[in-house]
Short mmCIF file of C-alpha atoms in Angstrom, two decimals:
data_model
loop_
_atom_site.label_atom_id
_atom_site.label_comp_id
_atom_site.label_asym_id
_atom_site.label_seq_id
_atom_site.Cartn_x
_atom_site.Cartn_y
_atom_site.Cartn_z
CA UNK A 8 107.27 191.65 62.90
CA UNK A 9 107.16 194.13 65.73
CA UNK A 10 106.03 197.66 64.88
CA UNK A 11 109.18 199.21 66.32
CA UNK A 12 111.39 197.00 64.17
CA UNK A 13 109.31 197.79 61.10
CA UNK A 14 109.62 201.56 61.70
CA UNK A 15 113.36 201.17 62.15
CA UNK A 16 113.62 199.24 58.89
CA UNK A 17 111.54 201.90 57.10
CA UNK A 18 113.87 204.64 58.40
CA UNK A 19 116.86 202.67 57.17
CA UNK A 20 115.18 202.21 53.78
CA UNK A 21 114.51 205.95 53.58
CA UNK A 22 118.09 206.94 54.40
CA UNK A 23 119.70 204.23 52.27
CA UNK A 24 117.76 205.32 49.20
CA UNK A 25 118.45 208.99 50.04
CA UNK A 26 122.19 208.30 50.06
CA UNK A 27 121.87 206.30 46.84
CA UNK A 28 120.17 209.34 45.28
CA UNK A 29 123.00 211.58 46.52
CA UNK A 30 125.55 209.14 45.07
CA UNK A 31 123.76 209.24 41.71
CA UNK A 32 123.88 213.05 41.75
CA UNK A 33 127.55 213.13 42.73
CA UNK A 34 128.46 210.64 39.99
CA UNK A 35 126.60 212.80 37.46
CA UNK A 36 123.99 210.15 36.63
CA UNK A 37 121.07 212.46 37.46
CA UNK A 38 121.02 216.27 37.72
CA UNK A 39 120.80 217.99 41.10
CA UNK A 40 117.29 219.27 40.41
CA UNK A 41 115.94 215.87 39.34
CA UNK A 42 112.67 214.76 40.92
CA UNK A 43 114.30 211.34 41.48
CA UNK A 44 116.28 212.87 44.35
CA UNK A 45 112.97 213.44 46.11
CA UNK A 46 111.26 210.23 45.02
CA UNK A 47 113.98 207.66 45.75
CA UNK A 48 113.91 208.03 49.57
CA UNK A 49 110.12 207.74 49.56
CA UNK A 50 110.32 204.68 47.31
CA UNK A 51 112.83 203.16 49.74
CA UNK A 52 110.56 203.82 52.69
CA UNK A 53 107.52 202.32 50.96
CA UNK A 54 109.44 199.33 49.59
CA UNK A 55 110.76 198.33 53.01
CA UNK A 56 107.34 198.94 54.59
CA UNK A 57 105.66 196.66 52.05
CA UNK A 58 108.29 193.93 52.47
CA UNK A 59 107.99 194.21 56.26
CA UNK A 60 104.20 194.01 56.27
CA UNK A 61 104.11 191.15 53.78
CA UNK A 62 106.71 189.16 55.70
CA UNK A 63 104.95 189.74 59.03
CA UNK A 64 101.61 188.71 57.54
CA UNK A 65 103.20 185.61 56.06
CA UNK A 66 104.51 184.71 59.51
CA UNK A 67 101.19 185.47 61.20
CA UNK A 68 99.15 183.52 58.65
CA UNK A 69 101.17 180.36 59.07
CA UNK A 70 99.07 177.78 60.92
CA UNK A 71 100.47 176.40 64.16
CA UNK A 72 102.07 173.00 63.84
CA UNK A 73 99.63 170.28 64.93
CA UNK A 74 100.72 167.94 67.70
CA UNK A 75 101.12 164.33 66.55
CA UNK A 76 97.91 162.35 66.59
CA UNK A 77 97.52 160.05 69.62
CA UNK A 78 98.04 156.39 68.84
CA UNK A 79 94.89 154.56 67.89
CA UNK A 80 93.43 152.50 70.75
CA UNK A 81 94.15 148.82 70.53
CA UNK A 82 91.25 146.76 69.19
CA UNK B 10 129.31 231.62 48.32
CA UNK B 11 131.00 234.60 46.74
CA UNK B 12 133.03 232.56 44.25
CA UNK B 13 129.98 230.62 43.10
CA UNK B 14 128.09 233.84 42.76
CA UNK B 15 130.71 235.26 40.46
CA UNK B 16 131.24 232.21 38.32
CA UNK B 17 127.55 231.73 37.72
CA UNK B 18 127.01 235.40 37.16
CA UNK B 19 129.89 235.40 34.70
CA UNK B 20 128.76 232.24 32.97
CA UNK B 21 125.13 232.94 32.75
CA UNK B 22 125.39 236.33 31.74
CA UNK B 23 128.04 238.65 31.29
CA UNK B 24 124.73 240.41 31.03
CA UNK B 25 124.96 242.51 34.10
CA UNK B 26 124.15 246.05 33.30
CA UNK B 27 126.11 249.08 34.44
CA UNK B 28 124.42 249.63 37.72
CA UNK B 29 121.94 246.88 36.93
CA UNK B 30 122.05 243.17 36.34
CA UNK B 31 120.50 241.55 33.31
CA UNK B 32 120.82 237.82 33.31
CA UNK B 33 121.06 236.30 29.86
CA UNK B 34 121.03 232.53 30.24
CA UNK B 35 121.39 229.61 27.90
CA UNK B 36 117.68 229.44 27.27
CA UNK B 37 116.66 233.05 26.89
CA UNK B 38 113.29 234.70 26.83
CA UNK B 39 113.13 238.46 26.64
CA UNK B 40 115.07 241.43 25.33
CA UNK B 41 118.55 240.81 26.69
CA UNK B 42 121.84 239.26 25.64
CA UNK B 43 125.10 238.20 27.24
CA UNK B 44 128.25 236.19 26.82
CA UNK B 45 131.37 235.12 28.68
CA UNK B 46 134.88 234.00 27.76
CA UNK B 47 137.01 231.86 30.10
CA UNK B 48 140.53 233.12 29.63
CA UNK B 49 142.64 230.09 30.66
CA UNK B 50 140.43 227.34 29.26
CA UNK B 51 139.47 229.16 26.05
CA UNK B 52 135.78 228.48 26.66
CA UNK B 53 133.24 230.90 25.21
CA UNK B 54 129.54 230.89 26.00
CA UNK B 55 126.97 233.01 24.22
CA UNK B 56 123.74 232.92 26.12
CA UNK B 57 121.58 232.87 23.03
CA UNK B 58 123.46 230.21 21.05
CA UNK B 59 124.43 227.68 23.71
CA UNK B 60 120.87 226.34 23.90
CA UNK B 61 120.26 223.36 26.18
CA UNK B 62 123.87 222.20 25.98
CA UNK B 63 125.59 221.18 29.22
CA UNK B 64 128.42 223.66 29.82
CA UNK B 65 131.51 222.31 31.60
CA UNK B 66 133.45 225.03 33.39
CA UNK B 67 136.91 224.84 35.01
CA UNK B 68 137.21 224.97 38.80
CA UNK B 69 139.42 228.03 38.58
CA UNK B 70 139.63 230.68 35.86
CA UNK B 71 138.97 234.30 34.89
CA UNK B 72 135.77 235.16 33.03
CA UNK B 73 135.45 238.16 30.73
CA UNK B 74 131.74 238.88 30.56
CA UNK B 75 129.48 241.35 28.81
CA UNK B 76 125.76 241.90 28.53
CA UNK B 77 123.06 244.29 27.42
CA UNK B 78 119.34 245.01 27.33
CA UNK B 79 117.39 246.67 24.53
CA UNK B 80 117.12 250.12 26.11
CA UNK B 81 117.79 252.16 29.25
CA UNK B 82 116.56 249.92 32.07
CA UNK B 83 115.21 252.59 34.43
CA UNK B 84 114.09 250.86 37.59
CA UNK B 85 115.35 247.28 37.58
CA UNK B 86 115.55 244.14 39.71
CA UNK B 87 116.59 240.56 39.26
CA UNK B 88 118.23 237.47 40.73
CA UNK B 89 119.99 234.21 39.90
CA UNK B 90 119.65 230.92 41.71
CA UNK B 91 120.44 227.19 41.64
CA UNK B 92 117.41 224.91 41.29
CA UNK B 93 117.05 222.14 43.87
CA UNK B 94 114.94 218.99 43.55
CA UNK B 95 111.25 219.60 44.12
CA UNK B 96 109.81 220.59 46.59
CA UNK B 97 112.97 222.21 47.97
CA UNK B 98 112.84 225.22 45.66
CA UNK B 99 116.05 227.12 45.07
CA UNK B 100 119.25 228.53 46.53
CA UNK B 101 119.68 232.17 45.60
CA UNK B 102 123.18 233.09 44.46
CA UNK B 103 122.75 236.80 43.93
CA UNK B 104 120.14 239.51 43.47
CA UNK B 105 120.20 243.10 42.38
CA UNK B 106 118.01 246.17 42.06
CA UNK B 107 118.12 249.93 41.56
CA UNK B 108 117.81 252.55 38.86
CA UNK B 109 120.06 253.05 35.82
CA UNK B 110 120.12 254.59 32.31
CA UNK B 111 122.92 252.41 31.00
CA UNK B 112 121.90 249.48 28.79
CA UNK B 113 125.17 247.53 28.65
CA UNK B 114 127.97 246.42 30.90
CA UNK B 115 131.15 244.34 30.82
CA UNK B 116 133.84 243.17 33.22
CA UNK B 117 136.31 240.52 34.23
CA UNK B 118 136.09 238.27 37.26
CA UNK B 119 138.46 235.73 38.85
CA UNK B 120 137.00 232.74 40.62
CA UNK B 121 138.35 229.67 42.38
CA UNK B 122 135.75 227.17 43.56
CA UNK B 123 136.63 225.19 46.72
CA UNK B 124 137.25 221.42 46.52
CA UNK B 125 134.05 220.80 48.45
CA UNK B 126 131.97 221.87 45.45
CA UNK B 127 131.50 218.55 43.62
CA UNK B 128 132.75 218.17 40.04
CA UNK B 129 130.70 216.41 37.38
CA UNK B 130 127.37 217.30 39.00
CA UNK B 131 124.84 218.93 36.73
CA UNK B 132 123.40 222.15 38.15
CA UNK B 133 120.61 224.17 36.61
CA UNK B 134 121.26 227.85 37.19
CA UNK B 135 118.30 230.12 36.51
CA UNK B 136 118.18 233.91 36.28
CA UNK B 137 115.65 236.64 35.73
CA UNK B 138 115.76 240.38 35.27
CA UNK B 139 112.95 242.93 35.09
CA UNK B 140 113.24 246.57 34.03
CA UNK B 141 111.31 249.16 32.02
CA UNK B 142 112.08 247.20 28.82
CA UNK B 143 110.25 244.18 30.13
CA UNK B 144 111.13 240.83 31.62
CA UNK B 145 114.10 238.63 30.70
CA UNK B 146 114.70 235.15 32.03
CA UNK B 147 116.67 232.05 31.23
CA UNK B 148 118.76 229.17 32.50
CA UNK B 149 121.99 227.31 31.87
CA UNK B 150 122.95 223.72 32.65
CA UNK B 151 126.49 223.60 33.96
CA UNK B 152 128.95 221.28 35.64
CA UNK B 153 132.44 221.73 37.03
CA UNK B 154 135.24 219.99 35.16
CA UNK B 155 136.44 216.76 36.77
CA UNK B 156 135.07 213.60 38.30
CA UNK B 157 133.13 212.57 41.39
CA UNK B 158 136.28 211.72 43.36
CA UNK B 159 137.69 215.24 42.98
CA UNK B 160 135.56 216.26 45.94
CA UNK B 161 135.84 214.68 49.43
CA UNK B 162 132.05 214.78 49.68
CA UNK B 163 131.79 211.57 47.65
CA UNK B 164 133.57 209.57 50.37
CA UNK B 165 131.09 210.73 52.99
CA UNK B 166 128.19 209.84 50.72
CA UNK B 167 129.59 206.37 49.97
CA UNK B 168 130.29 205.63 53.64
CA UNK B 169 126.77 206.68 54.63
CA UNK B 170 125.34 204.54 51.83
CA UNK B 171 127.27 201.52 53.13
CA UNK B 172 126.38 202.25 56.78
CA UNK B 173 122.66 202.27 55.98
CA UNK B 174 122.74 199.63 53.23
CA UNK B 175 124.46 196.94 55.34
CA UNK B 176 121.98 196.89 58.23
CA UNK B 177 119.08 197.29 55.80
CA UNK B 178 120.22 194.25 53.82
CA UNK B 179 120.51 192.19 57.04
CA UNK B 180 117.03 193.28 58.12
CA UNK B 181 115.52 192.47 54.73
CA UNK B 182 117.19 189.06 54.69
CA UNK B 183 115.82 188.35 58.18
CA UNK B 184 112.33 189.46 57.09
CA UNK B 185 112.37 187.31 53.98
CA UNK B 186 113.75 184.31 55.89
CA UNK B 187 111.06 184.55 58.54
CA UNK B 188 108.37 184.86 55.87
CA UNK B 189 109.75 181.92 53.90
CA UNK B 190 110.18 179.87 57.07
CA UNK B 191 106.60 180.57 58.08
CA UNK B 192 105.43 179.68 54.59
CA UNK B 193 107.30 176.34 54.67
CA UNK B 194 105.94 175.62 58.14
CA UNK B 195 102.42 176.33 56.94
CA UNK B 196 102.85 174.05 53.93
CA UNK B 197 103.49 170.93 56.02
#
C-alpha cells in the first residue's frame, strides 16, 4: 500500500471515530467530559494504520508466481 | 452564553452572595450552601443533598436561587465552568470577584436555552469560590430535558459520520481484499 493512501486512510479513521465519539455524546451514551471522546479518534487512527501496514506487508510478502516449468526434453 | 451562564449559576448554586458569588454544587467541599427551585417544572435542587445524581433541567424556565457562606466573605473570587474531555480543559461560564460583608444572597432568573444546545447530553459543571472563610468547591452533573434529535446538531454529526465511515469502509475492504488475495497467491 502506498504511503499516501495509508495516511489518507488513517485520517479517515481518525475523523470517523471522532464523529462516532460525538454521536455517543449527543445520544447520551457517554458524558461530554469522558476520556473516551479523546481516545476514540486515536484508536481509530491506530486501528486503520495497523490494518494498512499488515495488509501491505501481506501483499509484499507474497512470493511472485513462478512461470510454468519448461517441458522435459525428449529422451 | 448568557443563558447558559444563568441556568448553571442558578442550578449549581443559588449560592451567589450579595456582591459575591459562592458556588455550592452537588458535590460540595467547604463552608457554603445553596439551592434552586425551577418554577414551571417544580424541580428543586439542594446542592448538599443532590449528591452525584444526574439532574435533568428544562430547556426554558425560571429559577429561584439562594445561597450563603459561613461568615462575611471579605475579599472573594470564584468561577464556574463546564468540563471538557481531557486534555481540552474547561469552558468558563462565569467568574466573579470583589469585596463584600454580606454572607447570603437570593434571586430569580429566567433562562431559555437555544435549540442548538443538545438535549440529553451529560455535562459536568464545576464551581469554586474563595473568600476569607476559606475555599468552597463542587460540581453537578446535569442534562437538558429531551432527546438527541431535539437539536439540529445531531444531523450534522450523523452526516459527517456517514461521510467518513463510507469511504473508510471501502478502503478497509480494499486493504483486506488485497491482503487476502496476496495470501492466496502466496499459498499456491
